[in-house]
Backbone as a chain_set.jsonl record, in Angstrom:
{"seq": "MPPLSSPPGPQVDPAADERQFVPPRAYRGAGSGAAVAYTAFCHSHWPVYQRYAGAVTGCHAAGVELARAALRELGVQWPTALRSDVPSALGWALLCAMTAPRRTVTLRTLLRNLCVREVDALILRYKLGLTVRQAGYAMGMAPEVVEVLRRNALRKAAGLGRESHMPGSNAVRLRRCAPEHFLPPRRQDSSE", "coords": {"N": [[49.266, -7.677, 45.648], [47.145, -5.964, 43.382], [47.329, -2.499, 42.363], [44.872, -0.041, 43.389], [43.941, 1.335, 41.196], [44.005, -0.337, 39.044], [42.694, -2.266, 36.212], [39.495, -4.019, 36.346], [39.812, -6.724, 35.809], [41.827, -9.765, 35.815], [45.328, -9.659, 36.677], [48.268, -9.207, 34.636], [50.013, -12.102, 33.706], [53.21, -12.629, 34.557], [54.77, -14.769, 33.786], [53.813, -15.633, 31.415], [54.32, -16.651, 28.102], [55.503, -14.52, 25.716], [55.402, -15.008, 22.944], [53.152, -16.569, 22.453], [51.052, -14.851, 22.239], [51.095, -13.464, 19.895], [49.667, -11.536, 17.423], [47.577, -12.399, 14.563], [49.048, -12.293, 11.254], [47.831, -10.299, 9.653], [47.298, -8.2, 11.392], [49.652, -7.079, 12.174], [50.787, -4.824, 11.112], [52.598, -1.694, 10.861], [51.829, 0.636, 13.346], [49.399, -0.492, 13.902], [46.599, -0.57, 15.719], [44.927, -2.649, 16.285], [46.512, -4.939, 16.592], [47.918, -4.348, 18.923], [45.789, -4.108, 20.707], [44.762, -6.717, 20.639], [46.931, -8.218, 21.673], [47.119, -7.079, 24.225], [44.611, -7.802, 25.233], [44.89, -10.612, 25.291], [46.965, -10.897, 27.184], [45.724, -9.877, 29.487], [43.569, -11.596, 29.868], [44.535, -14.2, 29.813], [45.446, -15.531, 32.318], [43.015, -16.199, 33.687], [41.6, -17.567, 31.685], [43.21, -19.878, 31.17], [43.217, -21.09, 33.691], [40.48, -21.477, 34.155], [39.829, -23.219, 31.985], [41.429, -25.404, 32.687], [40.168, -26.093, 35.084], [37.545, -26.841, 34.277], [38.028, -28.992, 32.635], [39.462, -30.663, 34.195], [42.142, -31.006, 33.981], [45.218, -29.535, 34.015], [47.174, -29.2, 31.952], [45.667, -29.692, 29.625], [43.924, -27.588, 29.9], [45.614, -25.369, 29.508], [46.332, -25.714, 26.804], [43.788, -25.604, 25.558], [42.967, -23.022, 26.259], [44.916, -21.529, 24.902], [44.233, -22.252, 22.273], [41.67, -21.14, 22.086], [42.281, -18.4, 22.323], [43.871, -18.107, 20.056], [41.972, -18.578, 18.035], [40.308, -16.443, 18.602], [42.024, -14.424, 17.769], [41.892, -14.76, 15.009], [39.276, -14.006, 14.628], [39.329, -11.416, 15.498], [38.803, -8.818, 14.241], [35.991, -8.895, 14.111], [35.406, -9.099, 16.826], [36.332, -6.608, 17.729], [34.479, -4.936, 16.555], [32.255, -5.466, 17.998], [30.167, -4.773, 20.897], [31.252, -5.741, 23.27], [34.177, -7.121, 23.304], [35.301, -9.152, 24.907], [33.214, -10.885, 25.415], [32.93, -12.416, 23.098], [35.409, -13.706, 23.15], [35.063, -15.239, 25.493], [32.931, -16.879, 24.726], [34.172, -18.368, 22.712], [36.127, -19.699, 24.236], [34.472, -21.251, 25.913], [33.253, -22.865, 23.984], [35.475, -24.287, 23.075], [36.178, -25.766, 25.343], [33.919, -27.253, 25.945], [33.526, -29.987, 24.858], [35.253, -31.392, 26.494], [34.564, -31.251, 29.131], [34.297, -32.108, 32.609], [32.766, -35.034, 34.125], [31.268, -34.314, 36.337], [30.658, -31.614, 35.816], [29.151, -31.905, 33.494], [26.983, -33.213, 34.574], [25.978, -31.221, 36.276], [25.222, -29.418, 34.309], [22.923, -30.491, 33.337], [20.95, -29.454, 34.833], [21.457, -26.783, 35.248], [22.131, -23.7, 33.509], [24.779, -23.052, 31.127], [26.088, -20.578, 31.55], [25.42, -20.076, 34.223], [26.74, -22.16, 35.551], [29.345, -21.493, 34.834], [29.583, -19.045, 36.191], [29.557, -19.957, 38.834], [31.897, -21.537, 38.845], [33.9, -19.633, 38.289], [33.596, -17.932, 40.48], [33.714, -19.568, 42.852], [35.486, -21.775, 42.469], [37.729, -20.666, 41.15], [37.977, -18.39, 42.639], [37.376, -15.732, 41.986], [36.194, -12.34, 42.107], [32.85, -11.024, 41.612], [33.075, -8.91, 39.905], [35.56, -9.343, 38.615], [34.943, -11.782, 37.396], [32.886, -10.968, 35.678], [34.344, -9.289, 33.998], [35.999, -11.171, 32.743], [34.091, -12.804, 31.459], [32.78, -11.033, 29.872], [30.553, -9.512, 30.631], [28.291, -7.552, 32.649], [29.016, -7.063, 36.131], [26.752, -7.278, 37.751], [25.085, -8.967, 36.316], [26.53, -11.34, 36.403], [26.354, -11.823, 39.134], [23.582, -12.278, 39.413], [23.365, -14.616, 37.868], [24.971, -16.321, 39.42], [23.534, -16.4, 41.85], [21.081, -17.482, 40.959], [21.995, -19.991, 40.12], [22.873, -21.112, 42.555], [20.435, -21.192, 43.941], [18.947, -22.949, 42.304], [20.601, -25.229, 42.491], [20.401, -25.809, 45.199], [17.819, -26.707, 45.299], [17.976, -29.112, 44.016], [18.862, -31.307, 45.517], [19.121, -34.75, 46.251], [18.283, -35.598, 43.837], [19.833, -35.229, 41.572], [21.676, -37.223, 41.293], [24.466, -37.176, 41.492], [27.663, -38.403, 41.898], [29.275, -38.47, 45.049], [32.066, -38.329, 45.101], [32.616, -36.878, 42.869], [31.715, -34.378, 43.339], [31.481, -30.842, 43.073], [34.081, -28.957, 44.263], [33.947, -26.356, 46.33], [36.065, -24.197, 46.826], [38.557, -21.785, 47.588], [41.13, -21.358, 45.382], [42.801, -19.627, 44.262], [45.58, -17.621, 43.114], [47.214, -15.261, 45.241], [46.999, -12.619, 44.166], [44.506, -12.532, 42.99], [42.699, -12.465, 44.981], [40.878, -10.588, 47.485], [42.538, -8.387, 49.819], [43.423, -9.702, 53.012], [41.932, -8.881, 56.089], [43.585, -7.522, 58.837], [43.547, -8.489, 62.184], [43.324, -6.321, 64.853], [43.959, -7.103, 67.401], [46.012, -8.869, 67.309]], "CA": [[47.952, -7.107, 45.441], [47.215, -4.925, 42.362], [46.944, -1.179, 42.84], [43.448, 0.217, 43.306], [43.598, 1.912, 39.905], [44.134, -1.337, 37.984], [41.411, -2.675, 35.65], [38.825, -4.995, 37.195], [40.16, -8.092, 35.455], [43.045, -10.324, 36.393], [46.574, -8.994, 36.328], [49.095, -9.893, 33.642], [50.83, -13.197, 34.2], [54.562, -12.351, 34.079], [55.376, -15.991, 33.26], [53.224, -15.952, 30.111], [55.237, -16.573, 26.977], [55.112, -13.448, 24.797], [55.171, -15.503, 21.59], [51.842, -17.173, 22.281], [50.064, -13.803, 22.051], [51.395, -12.721, 18.676], [48.44, -11.472, 16.634], [47.701, -12.878, 13.184], [49.85, -11.434, 10.375], [47.055, -9.171, 9.132], [47.223, -7.119, 12.372], [50.993, -6.713, 12.625], [51.285, -3.655, 10.395], [53.078, -0.58, 11.688], [50.772, 1.501, 13.85], [48.135, -1.215, 13.985], [46.019, -0.62, 17.059], [44.292, -3.956, 16.471], [47.517, -5.875, 17.104], [48.186, -3.976, 20.314], [44.596, -4.443, 21.483], [44.686, -8.177, 20.746], [47.977, -8.656, 22.59], [46.716, -6.644, 25.569], [43.497, -8.661, 25.628], [45.433, -11.934, 25.629], [47.704, -10.812, 28.446], [44.846, -9.65, 30.634], [42.625, -12.691, 30.046], [45.222, -15.486, 29.849], [45.443, -16.265, 33.601], [41.697, -16.766, 33.981], [41.256, -18.53, 30.636], [43.882, -21.165, 31.34], [42.771, -21.7, 34.949], [39.106, -21.933, 33.929], [39.866, -24.394, 31.11], [41.961, -26.496, 33.493], [39.164, -26.489, 36.072], [36.391, -27.526, 33.677], [38.46, -30.258, 32.029], [40.106, -31.482, 35.212], [43.534, -31.22, 33.593], [45.895, -28.257, 33.804], [47.814, -29.162, 30.627], [44.605, -29.537, 28.629], [43.425, -26.221, 30.063], [46.555, -24.454, 28.862], [46.196, -25.868, 25.349], [42.474, -25.122, 25.128], [42.972, -21.561, 26.378], [45.711, -21.045, 23.757], [43.439, -22.446, 21.048], [40.589, -20.149, 22.094], [42.863, -17.086, 22.033], [44.267, -18.109, 18.633], [40.752, -18.409, 17.243], [39.891, -15.055, 18.8], [42.878, -13.625, 16.902], [41.336, -14.853, 13.658], [38.004, -13.282, 14.635], [39.533, -10.159, 16.203], [38.061, -7.686, 13.667], [34.596, -9.021, 14.545], [35.374, -8.781, 18.258], [36.492, -5.16, 17.896], [33.247, -4.26, 16.134], [31.189, -5.765, 18.956], [30.128, -3.925, 22.088], [32.084, -6.332, 24.316], [35.042, -8.143, 22.704], [35.566, -10.283, 25.798], [32.108, -11.842, 25.327], [33.287, -13.344, 22.019], [36.503, -14.534, 23.668], [34.514, -16.203, 26.444], [32.151, -17.843, 23.961], [35.127, -19.265, 22.057], [36.716, -20.548, 25.272], [33.454, -22.225, 26.32], [33.091, -23.819, 22.887], [36.671, -25.149, 23.046], [36.219, -26.651, 26.512], [32.67, -28.014, 26.095], [33.633, -31.439, 24.677], [36.161, -32.019, 27.461], [34.129, -30.966, 30.505], [34.28, -33.268, 33.506], [31.467, -35.676, 34.346], [30.566, -33.498, 37.323], [30.094, -30.441, 35.162], [28.076, -32.34, 32.594], [25.841, -33.495, 35.435], [25.432, -29.916, 36.663], [24.623, -28.779, 33.136], [21.575, -31.038, 33.11], [20.009, -28.689, 35.654], [21.829, -25.366, 35.245], [22.631, -23.264, 32.208], [26.24, -22.954, 31.05], [26.541, -19.333, 32.182], [25.289, -20.224, 35.67], [27.843, -23.02, 35.983], [30.564, -20.696, 34.697], [29.616, -18.075, 37.291], [29.963, -20.704, 40.038], [33.302, -21.935, 38.722], [34.758, -18.448, 38.424], [33.503, -17.369, 41.829], [34.079, -20.462, 43.946], [36.652, -22.609, 42.158], [38.866, -19.803, 40.85], [38.047, -17.364, 43.673], [37.266, -14.383, 41.447], [35.063, -11.515, 42.516], [31.885, -10.93, 40.516], [33.617, -7.923, 38.975], [36.573, -10.027, 37.812], [34.247, -12.774, 36.575], [32.216, -10.223, 34.622], [35.389, -8.842, 33.066], [36.425, -12.343, 31.976], [32.986, -13.319, 30.659], [32.259, -9.988, 28.996], [29.223, -9.085, 31.07], [28.263, -6.704, 33.844], [29.097, -7.821, 37.383], [25.401, -7.537, 38.262], [24.579, -10.141, 35.594], [27.237, -12.496, 36.98], [25.776, -12.057, 40.46], [22.269, -12.905, 39.208], [23.634, -15.991, 37.431], [25.477, -17.061, 40.579], [22.418, -16.624, 42.793], [20.145, -18.438, 40.342], [22.629, -21.309, 40.151], [22.836, -21.624, 43.928], [19.041, -21.488, 44.251], [18.595, -24.181, 41.59], [21.394, -26.331, 43.036], [19.85, -26.15, 46.512], [16.585, -27.437, 45.064], [18.229, -30.409, 43.378], [18.962, -32.362, 46.517], [19.691, -36.013, 45.788], [17.702, -35.944, 42.542], [20.784, -35.114, 40.474], [22.454, -38.46, 41.23], [25.881, -36.859, 41.285], [28.502, -39.115, 42.859], [29.937, -37.601, 46.014], [33.475, -38.157, 44.761], [32.709, -35.929, 41.771], [31.091, -33.118, 43.715], [32.297, -29.649, 42.846], [34.686, -28.475, 45.497], [33.845, -24.914, 46.338], [37.118, -23.659, 47.681], [39.394, -20.79, 46.924], [42.441, -21.883, 45.009], [43.368, -18.59, 43.402], [46.774, -16.95, 43.605], [46.903, -14.14, 46.112], [46.629, -11.369, 43.496], [43.107, -12.582, 42.582], [41.867, -12.392, 46.163], [40.97, -9.326, 48.212], [43.467, -8.49, 50.944], [42.844, -10.138, 54.281], [41.937, -7.848, 57.125], [44.374, -7.883, 60.002], [42.877, -8.262, 63.463], [44.17, -5.405, 65.631], [44.331, -7.718, 68.688], [47.168, -9.766, 67.136]], "C": [[48.069, -6.002, 44.397], [46.829, -3.572, 42.942], [45.455, -0.958, 42.622], [43.034, 0.753, 41.948], [43.674, 0.906, 38.764], [42.756, -1.708, 37.447], [40.802, -3.795, 36.477], [39.227, -6.428, 36.931], [41.436, -8.548, 36.12], [44.277, -9.582, 35.908], [47.376, -9.836, 35.349], [49.962, -10.944, 34.317], [52.249, -12.984, 33.684], [55.24, -13.575, 33.481], [54.827, -16.357, 31.876], [54.246, -15.725, 29.008], [54.715, -15.554, 25.977], [54.728, -13.979, 23.424], [53.785, -16.09, 21.398], [50.761, -16.137, 22.024], [50.358, -12.937, 20.832], [50.131, -12.716, 17.826], [48.653, -12.033, 15.234], [48.413, -11.84, 12.317], [49.098, -10.186, 9.909], [47.046, -7.979, 10.089], [48.588, -6.593, 12.785], [51.565, -5.489, 11.922], [51.704, -2.55, 11.336], [51.895, 0.294, 12.084], [49.425, 0.81, 13.984], [47.658, -1.299, 15.43], [45.372, -1.955, 17.348], [45.266, -4.964, 17.06], [47.799, -5.605, 18.572], [47.004, -4.369, 21.197], [44.472, -5.952, 21.692], [45.709, -8.695, 21.764], [47.625, -8.281, 24.032], [45.573, -7.511, 26.098], [44.016, -10.021, 26.084], [46.159, -11.916, 26.966], [46.766, -10.659, 29.638], [43.911, -10.828, 30.895], [43.279, -14.071, 30.187], [45.149, -16.196, 31.206], [44.099, -16.925, 33.904], [41.325, -17.821, 32.95], [41.915, -19.883, 30.881], [43.48, -21.849, 32.64], [41.347, -22.239, 34.821], [39.104, -23.216, 33.097], [40.423, -25.601, 31.859], [40.944, -27.008, 34.496], [38.025, -27.273, 35.436], [36.768, -28.837, 33.007], [39.071, -31.202, 33.054], [41.571, -31.742, 34.927], [44.19, -29.885, 33.262], [46.486, -28.158, 32.399], [46.774, -28.984, 29.518], [44.038, -28.123, 28.692], [44.307, -25.2, 29.377], [46.392, -24.517, 27.346], [44.866, -25.339, 24.837], [42.377, -23.601, 25.226], [43.774, -20.943, 25.235], [44.911, -21.124, 22.463], [42.316, -21.415, 20.963], [41.129, -18.757, 21.755], [43.36, -16.998, 20.594], [43.059, -17.887, 17.738], [40.206, -16.989, 17.4], [40.73, -14.127, 17.929], [42.375, -13.617, 15.472], [40.065, -14.011, 13.555], [38.108, -11.889, 15.261], [38.82, -8.964, 15.559], [36.58, -7.7, 14.064], [34.471, -8.636, 16.014], [35.468, -7.277, 18.481], [35.248, -4.39, 17.476], [32.099, -4.504, 17.108], [31.25, -4.805, 20.138], [31.093, -4.409, 23.158], [32.941, -7.443, 23.708], [35.273, -9.359, 23.605], [34.418, -11.292, 25.798], [32.377, -12.855, 24.222], [34.418, -14.262, 22.472], [35.993, -15.605, 24.611], [33.71, -17.277, 25.717], [33.072, -18.856, 23.262], [35.76, -20.217, 23.067], [35.728, -21.625, 25.708], [33.245, -23.284, 25.245], [34.271, -24.789, 22.827], [36.661, -26.175, 24.177], [35.014, -27.58, 26.616], [32.841, -29.526, 25.904], [34.469, -32.139, 25.746], [35.777, -31.733, 28.906], [34.069, -32.255, 31.321], [32.858, -33.823, 33.633], [30.645, -34.845, 35.322], [29.915, -32.293, 36.662], [28.982, -30.814, 34.191], [26.818, -32.671, 33.387], [25.183, -32.194, 35.876], [24.694, -29.26, 35.503], [23.278, -29.385, 32.743], [20.524, -30.183, 33.802], [20.281, -27.187, 35.668], [22.281, -24.979, 33.848], [24.15, -23.06, 32.283], [26.737, -21.702, 31.766], [26.444, -19.404, 33.699], [26.436, -21.07, 36.221], [29.161, -22.247, 35.91], [30.692, -19.678, 35.826], [30.048, -18.746, 38.594], [31.442, -21.065, 39.996], [34.213, -20.741, 38.945], [34.748, -17.911, 39.847], [34.086, -18.301, 42.886], [35.312, -21.32, 43.665], [37.89, -21.749, 41.921], [39.009, -18.656, 41.842], [37.957, -15.942, 43.163], [36.097, -13.643, 42.071], [34.071, -11.488, 41.36], [32.358, -9.911, 39.479], [34.664, -8.558, 38.05], [35.933, -11.062, 36.895], [33.526, -12.093, 35.418], [33.188, -9.747, 33.564], [35.827, -10.001, 32.171], [35.342, -12.808, 31.011], [32.412, -12.286, 29.684], [30.85, -9.567, 29.345], [29.329, -8.265, 32.349], [28.339, -7.566, 35.104], [27.715, -8.17, 37.955], [24.788, -8.768, 37.588], [25.237, -11.406, 36.145], [26.649, -12.836, 38.335], [24.404, -12.719, 40.353], [22.442, -14.359, 38.78], [24.078, -16.857, 38.6], [24.35, -17.391, 41.553], [21.404, -17.619, 42.241], [20.709, -19.849, 40.401], [22.576, -21.909, 41.548], [21.416, -22.001, 44.336], [18.618, -22.798, 43.592], [19.323, -25.386, 42.182], [20.849, -26.769, 44.395], [18.568, -26.967, 46.362], [16.785, -28.818, 44.471], [18.245, -31.557, 44.375], [19.636, -33.589, 45.957], [19.183, -36.404, 44.394], [18.72, -35.941, 41.413], [21.639, -36.362, 40.297], [23.927, -38.201, 40.925], [26.698, -37.613, 42.324], [29.227, -38.134, 43.776], [31.389, -37.338, 45.681], [33.67, -37.152, 43.637], [32.139, -34.562, 42.116], [32.041, -31.955, 43.486], [32.807, -29.157, 44.182], [34.712, -26.961, 45.443], [34.857, -24.352, 47.329], [37.928, -22.661, 46.888], [40.749, -21.418, 46.629], [43.146, -20.886, 44.101], [44.678, -18.074, 43.981], [46.363, -15.709, 44.386], [46.465, -12.882, 45.364], [45.21, -11.402, 42.933], [42.175, -12.366, 43.769], [41.977, -11.03, 46.834], [41.919, -9.475, 49.392], [42.739, -8.925, 52.208], [42.966, -9.014, 55.297], [42.74, -8.369, 58.316], [43.604, -7.545, 61.26], [43.813, -7.414, 64.33], [44.606, -6.009, 66.955], [45.543, -8.619, 68.551], [48.454, -9.042, 67.361]], "O": [[48.978, -5.177, 44.484], [46.077, -3.509, 43.914], [44.843, -1.607, 41.774], [41.865, 0.633, 41.581], [43.426, 1.272, 37.615], [41.752, -1.499, 38.128], [41.512, -4.458, 37.233], [38.993, -7.285, 37.784], [42.051, -7.811, 36.891], [44.26, -8.954, 34.85], [47.174, -11.047, 35.254], [50.564, -10.699, 35.363], [52.485, -13.141, 32.486], [56.205, -13.428, 32.73], [55.323, -17.286, 31.239], [54.949, -14.714, 28.997], [53.613, -15.704, 25.45], [53.811, -13.447, 22.799], [53.284, -16.109, 20.273], [49.653, -16.499, 21.627], [49.907, -11.794, 20.76], [49.578, -13.778, 17.536], [49.789, -12.132, 14.771], [48.382, -10.647, 12.619], [49.699, -9.119, 9.787], [46.811, -6.852, 9.653], [48.672, -5.738, 13.667], [52.732, -5.157, 12.129], [51.231, -2.471, 12.469], [51.063, 0.645, 11.248], [48.407, 1.478, 14.164], [48.24, -2.006, 16.253], [45.27, -2.364, 18.504], [44.895, -5.756, 17.926], [47.907, -6.535, 19.371], [47.187, -4.896, 22.295], [44.123, -6.41, 22.78], [45.377, -9.519, 22.616], [47.815, -9.08, 24.949], [45.569, -7.903, 27.265], [43.624, -10.52, 27.139], [45.984, -12.819, 27.786], [46.999, -11.256, 30.689], [43.499, -11.039, 32.036], [42.628, -15.013, 30.638], [44.813, -17.38, 31.238], [44.054, -18.079, 34.33], [40.786, -18.867, 33.309], [41.254, -20.918, 30.808], [43.408, -23.077, 32.686], [41.042, -23.324, 35.316], [38.45, -24.192, 33.464], [39.931, -26.715, 31.678], [40.858, -28.212, 34.739], [37.58, -28.273, 35.999], [35.914, -29.705, 32.827], [39.183, -32.404, 32.809], [42.183, -32.604, 35.558], [43.767, -29.189, 32.339], [46.317, -27.14, 31.727], [46.985, -28.211, 28.583], [43.71, -27.531, 27.664], [43.812, -24.271, 28.739], [46.322, -23.481, 26.684], [44.819, -24.692, 23.791], [41.769, -22.963, 24.366], [43.356, -19.938, 24.66], [44.909, -20.19, 21.661], [42.043, -20.878, 19.89], [40.508, -18.02, 20.989], [43.282, -15.936, 19.975], [43.115, -17.099, 16.794], [39.701, -16.404, 16.442], [40.21, -13.144, 17.401], [42.423, -12.589, 14.797], [39.807, -13.382, 12.528], [37.088, -11.253, 15.526], [38.267, -8.147, 16.294], [35.988, -6.652, 14.321], [33.539, -7.93, 16.4], [34.763, -6.73, 19.329], [34.991, -3.302, 17.992], [31.079, -3.816, 17.048], [32.249, -4.118, 20.351], [31.688, -3.604, 23.874], [32.489, -8.583, 23.604], [35.425, -10.475, 23.109], [34.632, -12.452, 26.15], [32.082, -14.039, 24.39], [34.386, -15.463, 22.206], [36.434, -16.752, 24.547], [33.8, -18.456, 26.058], [32.779, -20.051, 23.229], [35.914, -21.406, 22.788], [36.106, -22.787, 25.856], [33.078, -24.464, 25.555], [34.086, -25.976, 22.559], [37.084, -27.316, 23.992], [35.082, -28.596, 27.308], [32.339, -30.291, 26.728], [34.394, -33.36, 25.884], [36.581, -31.949, 29.812], [33.825, -33.339, 30.79], [31.882, -33.157, 33.288], [29.437, -34.696, 35.137], [28.75, -31.99, 36.923], [27.982, -30.104, 34.086], [25.706, -32.433, 32.915], [23.957, -32.081, 35.851], [23.66, -28.622, 35.699], [22.575, -28.833, 31.897], [19.356, -30.182, 33.414], [19.415, -26.406, 36.063], [22.758, -25.821, 33.087], [24.719, -22.917, 33.364], [27.712, -21.768, 32.515], [27.295, -18.851, 34.396], [27.03, -20.726, 37.243], [29.991, -22.337, 36.814], [31.782, -19.47, 36.358], [30.814, -18.172, 39.367], [32.154, -20.917, 40.989], [35.182, -20.823, 39.7], [35.782, -17.482, 40.358], [34.872, -17.865, 43.727], [36.106, -21.558, 44.575], [38.97, -22.057, 42.425], [40.057, -18.011, 41.886], [38.416, -15.021, 43.839], [35.125, -14.258, 42.511], [34.411, -11.884, 40.246], [32.06, -10.054, 38.293], [34.647, -8.329, 36.84], [36.339, -11.202, 35.741], [33.555, -12.593, 34.293], [32.89, -9.796, 32.37], [36.006, -9.819, 30.967], [35.638, -13.167, 29.872], [31.65, -12.632, 28.782], [30.04, -9.295, 28.458], [30.349, -8.296, 33.038], [27.791, -8.668, 35.141], [27.536, -9.223, 38.566], [24.054, -9.524, 38.224], [24.572, -12.425, 36.331], [26.463, -14.01, 38.654], [24.097, -13.627, 41.125], [21.739, -15.239, 39.278], [23.619, -17.988, 38.755], [24.231, -18.524, 42.019], [20.924, -18.493, 42.964], [19.984, -20.798, 40.698], [22.268, -23.091, 41.704], [21.212, -23.015, 45.002], [18.008, -23.655, 44.233], [18.724, -26.447, 42.356], [20.836, -27.96, 44.706], [18.267, -27.819, 47.198], [15.847, -29.614, 44.431], [17.714, -32.635, 44.113], [20.636, -33.472, 45.25], [19.603, -37.419, 43.838], [18.498, -36.587, 40.39], [22.263, -36.537, 39.25], [24.549, -38.949, 40.17], [26.444, -37.474, 43.52], [29.726, -37.101, 43.33], [31.899, -36.249, 45.942], [34.769, -36.625, 43.463], [32.09, -33.679, 41.259], [33.25, -32.073, 43.681], [32.035, -28.966, 45.121], [35.406, -26.362, 44.621], [34.549, -24.076, 48.488], [37.967, -22.704, 45.658], [41.419, -21.939, 47.521], [43.982, -21.259, 43.278], [44.87, -18.085, 45.197], [45.268, -15.181, 44.192], [45.63, -12.138, 45.878], [44.742, -10.377, 42.436], [40.986, -12.111, 43.582], [43.022, -10.383, 46.771], [42.088, -10.578, 49.912], [41.587, -8.558, 52.437], [43.966, -8.299, 55.35], [42.581, -9.515, 58.737], [43.068, -6.445, 61.393], [44.977, -7.771, 64.513], [45.529, -5.493, 67.585], [46.066, -9.096, 69.558], [49.525, -9.641, 67.258]]}, "num_chains": 1, "name": "protein.A"}
């Protein structure tokens, strides 16, 4: 479990290969804060990016490659990201653009009735097991916005009923499959 003083986003993946987060040559100059910021961004967002991409494509290996591609493209656009109010919003937009052509049939069916951000809020909350705060950090938006998206998505999904014609075998499985450091600590029952 991360310490209480850690940032709201996911913790650094110690297994992540350092070389994949090398910033573009233009940012590698001595004393370049941009290179450090880019590398830090990649380390903090990598776990969620690769898990999200794997979840929406249905393939872990494809998720890893698409997350790498999104972070590489973010490196190219890093000066633009740094000038924006929320650099992680650009990173999330790039990740969504990279994964869009490879989304599963189930997600494409959901996207007929829900907006992309609503579906993403559901995936991050229920498939990846993130809190709304962690999801907001990943998506580059306030946790309150993620919560509104999640609630709207659930309300719309409840109204769909059988009209969506989604095969039962393709239904989104809303279960927690996150590593322990993404989940809040479990409360111990004092009677045990």
